[in-house]
């Protein structure tokens, strides 16, 4: 193949190197690739291998046994070793490898490089995990990396791109874009997360292309035999993460880019929002109605109309008099106030507008033609902070001081693609100049055009917000919600899917979007409940509120000019259904918070595709999710089985992974192990040659029904209902024990985790937490023993007693033994229960 590397124009892949073009002339002027035999002798390093031909160098390093970094650059001119996405400690990590003539091996993978610099990665058993279909293509339009693809490959990730969960056969561009009313075919939209997970024949790998320019990913649309990733400029720098299980890939990605931090507990509660609740009296009325109707809620959000002339960091004194008093009033009713805080600063000289005056004094804004760039957004002509400067982020973070002093609990970074109203591109011009001054990330001090910074601009905005809040209140967990971001942005903010619409199709698309966001690091994510644009029908709003109760961020939000989205707007019958599901979210708050704590350590998302928990559920190892759109795991044990077509009234099939399951609502046991007889199967499917299979699990839920299942052996904590996470639950903490499969004596057969802390501060870092790994076992005589270990951590929780509720358990004597005492079991709607004191020490409870 040809290999053409001319002297690069301004949009070259080497623009980011910070080297003069003259210094690259010798390396970049060769028109064709030398023959394979001209490749230089490889250099083995302690952590990998380096090979060069006459013009480029390929370097591969093992950061861990399961994480490889691959770089290519002009010979003698390595790219800047820096990253906005990858943690410095991970980027600089290295392990020793075992050299081979054509590559090297770690304990997990082997790397081989051909003489034309094509890369093949295999596991230690020789199974090919990834192989270059072609040598890397370089040209005036950047680079393209092409990998071999088969029909058995499945791809996930890239954040919240619309469309199916599985990206196979699709192609995408990554360029953060304000996309109001996006549709299934819209691309790009708000985020650029150049990470994907690939599954093939039961083995999984992940790829992060760390390039901030407009990048492209083709998962077989152009050529079904290949998948590719490319960019018009910037470094060729990517990471390969090996599983073999998908969970291991997700955990490795969290090691590489950082997990989402543990949020404040209130952020997991129900949130009520609108564009806009104004004036102050309407905010007060909404809060009062939520409490009067006993709809649990934790947050009320204020959109831009609370501001003075739409200027960020201001309050309209006419419509919101005594703003601190309003925040205090809401706090007294156990509501947190969240306000929008857009990044664009009104161009308002000599008007006493502090963000403008202090920003001008500190020279904090991006430039065009040597002057401050001005673009039109909500306040009119506006300036844009230069977030690639450490000093600018500190300045911007300091602007939150008054709001923090007033008691505002959370902040909403919107319009940060960045959105600009002036141009068809909806963003600032390509030639706007940013000043990079961020040595902590490895960058040299230099300037860069907007082409390089655009995709990280929103992330650095949320970084400035989060770091500013930490500087103002170092021991208070911040909450920031961002619309635009990049890989690694989960370290700074939660996110949502942007300006969706009030349609059944947008409700359907919510699940795959949130699942792919979770796989891409953003475990804390949500979608505007009810749809932002448009007015949902009563049934659509009900179904959306039901589903959102089992998603990480549960925010009901609507645009101007739409009818109300509040739970009560369609009368008592619809409100009762909606309240019931919000109630369930609060009853499961301990379970949800435990899942959030897990993601803060491991990166495993709160809601999960089926394949993350059951990667080998199908005979040919294809992801079960391809058969079950609409289904997902809420935490590790609860499977939500929403309809794949939510507006369809016909029955649909639920695809449960193999094993024993329980109906969450009724406690009914479903054994998905026992096949039908071959005769029945042949009548139904004569081509199956008598091979037994289970009958389809068909459901026909009514308006207020959402099928939910719990896997056998799960232990799910549940708490008494409260109206706010700040309320102390009244009663014991229930441990719902779902009896394991008979005869399953494995260590993982029956278990569940419980985590608690004060929900607000960072005191958990100093031991002020509670952690329990609870297990159970079934004796040959059928007795069920629940073992509660001694507490880890010194946090004292709100409960003093445990209520053990066993589901799928049939006692012989209907009694419980614990601590030398015997007591009768209580018969419940779902099973049998007993209440015991939480002694803080290890104890076993025997139900028989």
JSON list of C-alpha atoms in Angstrom, two decimals, residues 358-538:
[
{"chain": "A", "resi": 358, "resn": "UNK", "atom": "CA", "xyz": [-12.39, 39.66, 37.52]},
{"chain": "A", "resi": 359, "resn": "UNK", "atom": "CA", "xyz": [-12.04, 37.61, 34.34]},
{"chain": "A", "resi": 360, "resn": "UNK", "atom": "CA", "xyz": [-10.78, 40.58, 32.38]},
{"chain": "A", "resi": 361, "resn": "UNK", "atom": "CA", "xyz": [-8.40, 41.53, 35.20]},
{"chain": "A", "resi": 362, "resn": "UNK", "atom": "CA", "xyz": [-6.92, 38.01, 35.20]},
{"chain": "A", "resi": 363, "resn": "UNK", "atom": "CA", "xyz": [-6.91, 37.59, 31.39]},
{"chain": "A", "resi": 364, "resn": "UNK", "atom": "CA", "xyz": [-9.00, 34.43, 31.74]},
{"chain": "A", "resi": 365, "resn": "UNK", "atom": "CA", "xyz": [-10.73, 34.23, 28.34]},
{"chain": "A", "resi": 366, "resn": "UNK", "atom": "CA", "xyz": [-9.96, 32.48, 25.04]},
{"chain": "A", "resi": 367, "resn": "UNK", "atom": "CA", "xyz": [-8.62, 34.53, 22.14]},
{"chain": "A", "resi": 368, "resn": "UNK", "atom": "CA", "xyz": [-9.25, 35.12, 18.47]},
{"chain": "A", "resi": 369, "resn": "UNK", "atom": "CA", "xyz": [-6.91, 37.31, 16.48]},
{"chain": "A", "resi": 370, "resn": "UNK", "atom": "CA", "xyz": [-5.14, 38.32, 19.68]},
{"chain": "A", "resi": 371, "resn": "UNK", "atom": "CA", "xyz": [-8.34, 39.65, 21.28]},
{"chain": "A", "resi": 372, "resn": "UNK", "atom": "CA", "xyz": [-10.90, 38.08, 23.58]},
{"chain": "A", "resi": 373, "resn": "UNK", "atom": "CA", "xyz": [-13.24, 35.95, 21.51]},
{"chain": "A", "resi": 374, "resn": "UNK", "atom": "CA", "xyz": [-16.88, 37.08, 21.76]},
{"chain": "A", "resi": 375, "resn": "UNK", "atom": "CA", "xyz": [-19.82, 34.83, 20.86]},
{"chain": "A", "resi": 376, "resn": "UNK", "atom": "CA", "xyz": [-23.56, 35.07, 21.35]},
{"chain": "A", "resi": 377, "resn": "UNK", "atom": "CA", "xyz": [-25.22, 32.84, 23.96]},
{"chain": "A", "resi": 378, "resn": "UNK", "atom": "CA", "xyz": [-28.07, 33.39, 26.46]},
{"chain": "A", "resi": 379, "resn": "UNK", "atom": "CA", "xyz": [-26.79, 36.70, 27.91]},
{"chain": "A", "resi": 380, "resn": "UNK", "atom": "CA", "xyz": [-26.03, 38.02, 24.42]},
{"chain": "A", "resi": 381, "resn": "UNK", "atom": "CA", "xyz": [-22.36, 38.75, 23.55]},
{"chain": "A", "resi": 382, "resn": "UNK", "atom": "CA", "xyz": [-20.28, 36.57, 25.84]},
{"chain": "A", "resi": 383, "resn": "UNK", "atom": "CA", "xyz": [-16.71, 35.63, 26.69]},
{"chain": "A", "resi": 384, "resn": "UNK", "atom": "CA", "xyz": [-15.46, 32.10, 27.25]},
{"chain": "A", "resi": 385, "resn": "UNK", "atom": "CA", "xyz": [-13.05, 31.02, 30.01]},
{"chain": "A", "resi": 386, "resn": "UNK", "atom": "CA", "xyz": [-9.76, 29.48, 28.92]},
{"chain": "A", "resi": 387, "resn": "UNK", "atom": "CA", "xyz": [-10.17, 26.28, 30.95]},
{"chain": "A", "resi": 388, "resn": "UNK", "atom": "CA", "xyz": [-6.93, 24.71, 29.72]},
{"chain": "A", "resi": 389, "resn": "UNK", "atom": "CA", "xyz": [-5.15, 27.07, 32.09]},
{"chain": "A", "resi": 390, "resn": "UNK", "atom": "CA", "xyz": [-4.89, 25.94, 35.69]},
{"chain": "A", "resi": 391, "resn": "UNK", "atom": "CA", "xyz": [-5.21, 29.53, 36.87]},
{"chain": "A", "resi": 392, "resn": "UNK", "atom": "CA", "xyz": [-8.43, 30.03, 34.89]},
{"chain": "A", "resi": 393, "resn": "UNK", "atom": "CA", "xyz": [-10.01, 26.96, 36.41]},
{"chain": "A", "resi": 394, "resn": "UNK", "atom": "CA", "xyz": [-9.17, 28.28, 39.87]},
{"chain": "A", "resi": 395, "resn": "UNK", "atom": "CA", "xyz": [-10.67, 31.65, 39.01]},
{"chain": "A", "resi": 396, "resn": "UNK", "atom": "CA", "xyz": [-13.84, 30.10, 37.61]},
{"chain": "A", "resi": 397, "resn": "UNK", "atom": "CA", "xyz": [-14.20, 27.82, 40.62]},
{"chain": "A", "resi": 398, "resn": "UNK", "atom": "CA", "xyz": [-14.00, 30.82, 42.94]},
{"chain": "A", "resi": 399, "resn": "UNK", "atom": "CA", "xyz": [-17.12, 32.31, 41.29]},
{"chain": "A", "resi": 400, "resn": "UNK", "atom": "CA", "xyz": [-19.27, 29.73, 43.12]},
{"chain": "A", "resi": 401, "resn": "UNK", "atom": "CA", "xyz": [-18.45, 31.23, 46.53]},
{"chain": "A", "resi": 402, "resn": "UNK", "atom": "CA", "xyz": [-21.63, 33.24, 47.01]},
{"chain": "A", "resi": 403, "resn": "UNK", "atom": "CA", "xyz": [-23.88, 30.38, 45.98]},
{"chain": "A", "resi": 404, "resn": "UNK", "atom": "CA", "xyz": [-22.02, 27.98, 48.27]},
{"chain": "A", "resi": 405, "resn": "UNK", "atom": "CA", "xyz": [-22.28, 30.48, 51.13]},
{"chain": "A", "resi": 406, "resn": "UNK", "atom": "CA", "xyz": [-26.02, 30.71, 50.42]},
{"chain": "A", "resi": 407, "resn": "UNK", "atom": "CA", "xyz": [-26.34, 26.95, 50.82]},
{"chain": "A", "resi": 408, "resn": "UNK", "atom": "CA", "xyz": [-26.80, 25.89, 47.19]},
{"chain": "A", "resi": 409, "resn": "UNK", "atom": "CA", "xyz": [-26.00, 22.16, 47.06]},
{"chain": "A", "resi": 410, "resn": "UNK", "atom": "CA", "xyz": [-25.41, 21.36, 43.40]},
{"chain": "A", "resi": 411, "resn": "UNK", "atom": "CA", "xyz": [-24.44, 22.96, 40.11]},
{"chain": "A", "resi": 412, "resn": "UNK", "atom": "CA", "xyz": [-25.40, 22.29, 36.54]},
{"chain": "A", "resi": 413, "resn": "UNK", "atom": "CA", "xyz": [-22.85, 23.00, 33.79]},
{"chain": "A", "resi": 414, "resn": "UNK", "atom": "CA", "xyz": [-24.90, 23.39, 30.60]},
{"chain": "A", "resi": 415, "resn": "UNK", "atom": "CA", "xyz": [-24.09, 24.75, 27.11]},
{"chain": "A", "resi": 416, "resn": "UNK", "atom": "CA", "xyz": [-20.46, 23.65, 27.47]},
{"chain": "A", "resi": 417, "resn": "UNK", "atom": "CA", "xyz": [-19.83, 21.95, 24.13]},
{"chain": "A", "resi": 418, "resn": "UNK", "atom": "CA", "xyz": [-19.30, 25.01, 23.98]},
{"chain": "A", "resi": 419, "resn": "UNK", "atom": "CA", "xyz": [-22.58, 26.16, 22.41]},
{"chain": "A", "resi": 420, "resn": "UNK", "atom": "CA", "xyz": [-22.55, 29.45, 20.52]},
{"chain": "A", "resi": 421, "resn": "UNK", "atom": "CA", "xyz": [-25.65, 30.78, 18.76]},
{"chain": "A", "resi": 422, "resn": "UNK", "atom": "CA", "xyz": [-23.82, 32.68, 16.02]},
{"chain": "A", "resi": 423, "resn": "UNK", "atom": "CA", "xyz": [-22.82, 29.94, 13.59]},
{"chain": "A", "resi": 424, "resn": "UNK", "atom": "CA", "xyz": [-24.35, 26.92, 11.84]},
{"chain": "A", "resi": 425, "resn": "UNK", "atom": "CA", "xyz": [-21.69, 24.83, 13.61]},
{"chain": "A", "resi": 426, "resn": "UNK", "atom": "CA", "xyz": [-23.28, 25.90, 16.94]},
{"chain": "A", "resi": 427, "resn": "UNK", "atom": "CA", "xyz": [-19.83, 26.36, 18.45]},
{"chain": "A", "resi": 428, "resn": "UNK", "atom": "CA", "xyz": [-16.86, 28.73, 18.36]},
{"chain": "A", "resi": 429, "resn": "UNK", "atom": "CA", "xyz": [-14.59, 28.97, 15.28]},
{"chain": "A", "resi": 430, "resn": "UNK", "atom": "CA", "xyz": [-11.76, 26.52, 14.73]},
{"chain": "A", "resi": 431, "resn": "UNK", "atom": "CA", "xyz": [-9.10, 29.22, 14.97]},
{"chain": "A", "resi": 432, "resn": "UNK", "atom": "CA", "xyz": [-9.96, 30.35, 18.49]},
{"chain": "A", "resi": 433, "resn": "UNK", "atom": "CA", "xyz": [-6.79, 30.02, 20.57]},
{"chain": "A", "resi": 434, "resn": "UNK", "atom": "CA", "xyz": [-6.50, 28.31, 23.95]},
{"chain": "A", "resi": 435, "resn": "UNK", "atom": "CA", "xyz": [-3.47, 28.59, 26.21]},
{"chain": "A", "resi": 436, "resn": "UNK", "atom": "CA", "xyz": [-2.43, 25.27, 27.70]},
{"chain": "A", "resi": 437, "resn": "UNK", "atom": "CA", "xyz": [-0.79, 25.70, 31.08]},
{"chain": "A", "resi": 438, "resn": "UNK", "atom": "CA", "xyz": [-1.36, 22.50, 33.02]},
{"chain": "A", "resi": 439, "resn": "UNK", "atom": "CA", "xyz": [1.90, 20.77, 34.01]},
{"chain": "A", "resi": 440, "resn": "UNK", "atom": "CA", "xyz": [0.11, 18.25, 36.24]},
{"chain": "A", "resi": 441, "resn": "UNK", "atom": "CA", "xyz": [-1.28, 16.51, 33.14]},
{"chain": "A", "resi": 442, "resn": "UNK", "atom": "CA", "xyz": [2.12, 16.46, 31.42]},
{"chain": "A", "resi": 443, "resn": "UNK", "atom": "CA", "xyz": [1.48, 19.25, 28.93]},
{"chain": "A", "resi": 444, "resn": "UNK", "atom": "CA", "xyz": [4.11, 21.76, 27.97]},
{"chain": "A", "resi": 445, "resn": "UNK", "atom": "CA", "xyz": [3.08, 25.38, 28.14]},
{"chain": "A", "resi": 446, "resn": "UNK", "atom": "CA", "xyz": [1.83, 26.29, 24.67]},
{"chain": "A", "resi": 447, "resn": "UNK", "atom": "CA", "xyz": [-1.14, 27.47, 22.64]},
{"chain": "A", "resi": 448, "resn": "UNK", "atom": "CA", "xyz": [-3.61, 25.31, 20.77]},
{"chain": "A", "resi": 449, "resn": "UNK", "atom": "CA", "xyz": [-6.47, 25.98, 18.39]},
{"chain": "A", "resi": 450, "resn": "UNK", "atom": "CA", "xyz": [-10.03, 25.10, 19.21]},
{"chain": "A", "resi": 451, "resn": "UNK", "atom": "CA", "xyz": [-9.74, 22.06, 16.90]},
{"chain": "A", "resi": 452, "resn": "UNK", "atom": "CA", "xyz": [-7.60, 20.41, 19.56]},
{"chain": "A", "resi": 453, "resn": "UNK", "atom": "CA", "xyz": [-9.44, 21.63, 22.65]},
{"chain": "A", "resi": 454, "resn": "UNK", "atom": "CA", "xyz": [-13.10, 21.54, 21.58]},
{"chain": "A", "resi": 455, "resn": "UNK", "atom": "CA", "xyz": [-13.83, 18.01, 22.78]},
{"chain": "A", "resi": 456, "resn": "UNK", "atom": "CA", "xyz": [-12.26, 18.55, 26.21]},
{"chain": "A", "resi": 457, "resn": "UNK", "atom": "CA", "xyz": [-13.64, 22.04, 26.79]},
{"chain": "A", "resi": 458, "resn": "UNK", "atom": "CA", "xyz": [-16.80, 20.86, 28.56]},
{"chain": "A", "resi": 459, "resn": "UNK", "atom": "CA", "xyz": [-14.84, 18.42, 30.70]},
{"chain": "A", "resi": 460, "resn": "UNK", "atom": "CA", "xyz": [-12.43, 21.13, 31.81]},
{"chain": "A", "resi": 461, "resn": "UNK", "atom": "CA", "xyz": [-15.41, 23.35, 32.60]},
{"chain": "A", "resi": 462, "resn": "UNK", "atom": "CA", "xyz": [-16.83, 20.68, 34.92]},
{"chain": "A", "resi": 463, "resn": "UNK", "atom": "CA", "xyz": [-13.34, 20.14, 36.34]},
{"chain": "A", "resi": 464, "resn": "UNK", "atom": "CA", "xyz": [-13.14, 23.84, 37.21]},
{"chain": "A", "resi": 465, "resn": "UNK", "atom": "CA", "xyz": [-16.53, 23.61, 38.90]},
{"chain": "A", "resi": 466, "resn": "UNK", "atom": "CA", "xyz": [-15.72, 20.50, 40.91]},
{"chain": "A", "resi": 467, "resn": "UNK", "atom": "CA", "xyz": [-12.27, 21.69, 41.97]},
{"chain": "A", "resi": 468, "resn": "UNK", "atom": "CA", "xyz": [-13.66, 25.10, 42.86]},
{"chain": "A", "resi": 469, "resn": "UNK", "atom": "CA", "xyz": [-16.34, 23.59, 45.09]},
{"chain": "A", "resi": 470, "resn": "UNK", "atom": "CA", "xyz": [-13.73, 21.43, 46.80]},
{"chain": "A", "resi": 471, "resn": "UNK", "atom": "CA", "xyz": [-11.58, 24.48, 47.43]},
{"chain": "A", "resi": 472, "resn": "UNK", "atom": "CA", "xyz": [-14.53, 26.27, 49.01]},
{"chain": "A", "resi": 473, "resn": "UNK", "atom": "CA", "xyz": [-15.75, 23.32, 51.10]},
{"chain": "A", "resi": 474, "resn": "UNK", "atom": "CA", "xyz": [-12.93, 20.74, 51.26]},
{"chain": "A", "resi": 475, "resn": "UNK", "atom": "CA", "xyz": [-14.88, 18.18, 53.29]},
{"chain": "A", "resi": 476, "resn": "UNK", "atom": "CA", "xyz": [-18.19, 18.46, 51.44]},
{"chain": "A", "resi": 477, "resn": "UNK", "atom": "CA", "xyz": [-18.80, 16.19, 48.47]},
{"chain": "A", "resi": 478, "resn": "UNK", "atom": "CA", "xyz": [-19.60, 18.37, 45.46]},
{"chain": "A", "resi": 479, "resn": "UNK", "atom": "CA", "xyz": [-22.28, 17.59, 42.91]},
{"chain": "A", "resi": 480, "resn": "UNK", "atom": "CA", "xyz": [-21.83, 18.83, 39.35]},
{"chain": "A", "resi": 481, "resn": "UNK", "atom": "CA", "xyz": [-23.89, 17.81, 36.31]},
{"chain": "A", "resi": 482, "resn": "UNK", "atom": "CA", "xyz": [-22.33, 18.40, 32.89]},
{"chain": "A", "resi": 483, "resn": "UNK", "atom": "CA", "xyz": [-23.76, 18.15, 29.38]},
{"chain": "A", "resi": 484, "resn": "UNK", "atom": "CA", "xyz": [-20.51, 17.93, 27.39]},
{"chain": "A", "resi": 485, "resn": "UNK", "atom": "CA", "xyz": [-17.42, 15.97, 28.37]},
{"chain": "A", "resi": 486, "resn": "UNK", "atom": "CA", "xyz": [-14.56, 13.71, 27.29]},
{"chain": "A", "resi": 487, "resn": "UNK", "atom": "CA", "xyz": [-13.03, 10.44, 28.47]},
{"chain": "A", "resi": 488, "resn": "UNK", "atom": "CA", "xyz": [-12.11, 10.78, 32.15]},
{"chain": "A", "resi": 489, "resn": "UNK", "atom": "CA", "xyz": [-14.73, 13.45, 32.72]},
{"chain": "A", "resi": 490, "resn": "UNK", "atom": "CA", "xyz": [-16.50, 11.11, 35.14]},
{"chain": "A", "resi": 491, "resn": "UNK", "atom": "CA", "xyz": [-13.90, 12.18, 37.72]},
{"chain": "A", "resi": 492, "resn": "UNK", "atom": "CA", "xyz": [-15.50, 15.63, 37.88]},
{"chain": "A", "resi": 493, "resn": "UNK", "atom": "CA", "xyz": [-19.21, 15.40, 37.12]},
{"chain": "A", "resi": 494, "resn": "UNK", "atom": "CA", "xyz": [-22.31, 13.34, 36.54]},
{"chain": "A", "resi": 495, "resn": "UNK", "atom": "CA", "xyz": [-24.01, 13.73, 33.18]},
{"chain": "A", "resi": 496, "resn": "UNK", "atom": "CA", "xyz": [-27.27, 13.41, 31.30]},
{"chain": "A", "resi": 497, "resn": "UNK", "atom": "CA", "xyz": [-28.25, 12.71, 27.71]},
{"chain": "A", "resi": 498, "resn": "UNK", "atom": "CA", "xyz": [-29.08, 16.30, 26.79]},
{"chain": "A", "resi": 499, "resn": "UNK", "atom": "CA", "xyz": [-32.16, 17.76, 25.19]},
{"chain": "A", "resi": 500, "resn": "UNK", "atom": "CA", "xyz": [-34.27, 14.71, 24.43]},
{"chain": "A", "resi": 501, "resn": "UNK", "atom": "CA", "xyz": [-37.90, 14.75, 23.35]},
{"chain": "A", "resi": 502, "resn": "UNK", "atom": "CA", "xyz": [-41.19, 13.62, 24.87]},
{"chain": "A", "resi": 503, "resn": "UNK", "atom": "CA", "xyz": [-41.67, 10.63, 22.57]},
{"chain": "A", "resi": 504, "resn": "UNK", "atom": "CA", "xyz": [-41.96, 6.89, 23.09]},
{"chain": "A", "resi": 505, "resn": "UNK", "atom": "CA", "xyz": [-38.90, 6.41, 20.92]},
{"chain": "A", "resi": 506, "resn": "UNK", "atom": "CA", "xyz": [-36.80, 8.65, 23.17]},
{"chain": "A", "resi": 507, "resn": "UNK", "atom": "CA", "xyz": [-37.97, 6.66, 26.18]},
{"chain": "A", "resi": 508, "resn": "UNK", "atom": "CA", "xyz": [-36.87, 3.48, 24.38]},
{"chain": "A", "resi": 509, "resn": "UNK", "atom": "CA", "xyz": [-33.47, 4.96, 23.53]},
{"chain": "A", "resi": 510, "resn": "UNK", "atom": "CA", "xyz": [-32.79, 5.99, 27.13]},
{"chain": "A", "resi": 511, "resn": "UNK", "atom": "CA", "xyz": [-31.73, 2.54, 28.31]},
{"chain": "A", "resi": 512, "resn": "UNK", "atom": "CA", "xyz": [-29.01, 1.83, 25.71]},
{"chain": "A", "resi": 513, "resn": "UNK", "atom": "CA", "xyz": [-27.69, 5.37, 26.08]},
{"chain": "A", "resi": 514, "resn": "UNK", "atom": "CA", "xyz": [-27.32, 5.09, 29.84]},
{"chain": "A", "resi": 515, "resn": "UNK", "atom": "CA", "xyz": [-25.84, 1.60, 29.61]},
{"chain": "A", "resi": 516, "resn": "UNK", "atom": "CA", "xyz": [-23.20, 2.74, 27.13]},
{"chain": "A", "resi": 517, "resn": "UNK", "atom": "CA", "xyz": [-22.46, 5.79, 29.29]},
{"chain": "A", "resi": 518, "resn": "UNK", "atom": "CA", "xyz": [-21.91, 3.45, 32.24]},
{"chain": "A", "resi": 519, "resn": "UNK", "atom": "CA", "xyz": [-19.56, 1.27, 30.21]},
{"chain": "A", "resi": 520, "resn": "UNK", "atom": "CA", "xyz": [-17.73, 4.47, 29.20]},
{"chain": "A", "resi": 521, "resn": "UNK", "atom": "CA", "xyz": [-17.04, 5.51, 32.80]},
{"chain": "A", "resi": 522, "resn": "UNK", "atom": "CA", "xyz": [-20.14, 7.62, 33.46]},
{"chain": "A", "resi": 523, "resn": "UNK", "atom": "CA", "xyz": [-21.96, 5.51, 36.00]},
{"chain": "A", "resi": 524, "resn": "UNK", "atom": "CA", "xyz": [-23.75, 8.59, 37.36]},
{"chain": "A", "resi": 525, "resn": "UNK", "atom": "CA", "xyz": [-26.00, 9.49, 34.45]},
{"chain": "A", "resi": 526, "resn": "UNK", "atom": "CA", "xyz": [-29.61, 10.07, 33.59]},
{"chain": "A", "resi": 527, "resn": "UNK", "atom": "CA", "xyz": [-32.01, 11.37, 30.95]},
{"chain": "A", "resi": 528, "resn": "UNK", "atom": "CA", "xyz": [-34.56, 14.16, 31.27]},
{"chain": "A", "resi": 529, "resn": "UNK", "atom": "CA", "xyz": [-37.55, 12.25, 32.64]},
{"chain": "A", "resi": 530, "resn": "UNK", "atom": "CA", "xyz": [-40.63, 12.79, 30.51]},
{"chain": "A", "resi": 531, "resn": "UNK", "atom": "CA", "xyz": [-38.53, 14.24, 27.70]},
{"chain": "A", "resi": 532, "resn": "UNK", "atom": "CA", "xyz": [-37.21, 17.80, 27.62]},
{"chain": "A", "resi": 533, "resn": "UNK", "atom": "CA", "xyz": [-38.85, 19.01, 24.42]},
{"chain": "A", "resi": 534, "resn": "UNK", "atom": "CA", "xyz": [-42.56, 18.43, 23.94]},
{"chain": "A", "resi": 535, "resn": "UNK", "atom": "CA", "xyz": [-45.45, 17.36, 26.12]},
{"chain": "A", "resi": 536, "resn": "UNK", "atom": "CA", "xyz": [-45.70, 13.69, 27.06]},
{"chain": "A", "resi": 537, "resn": "UNK", "atom": "CA", "xyz": [-49.04, 11.94, 27.11]},
{"chain": "A", "resi": 538, "resn": "UNK", "atom": "CA", "xyz": [-50.16, 10.84, 30.57]}
]
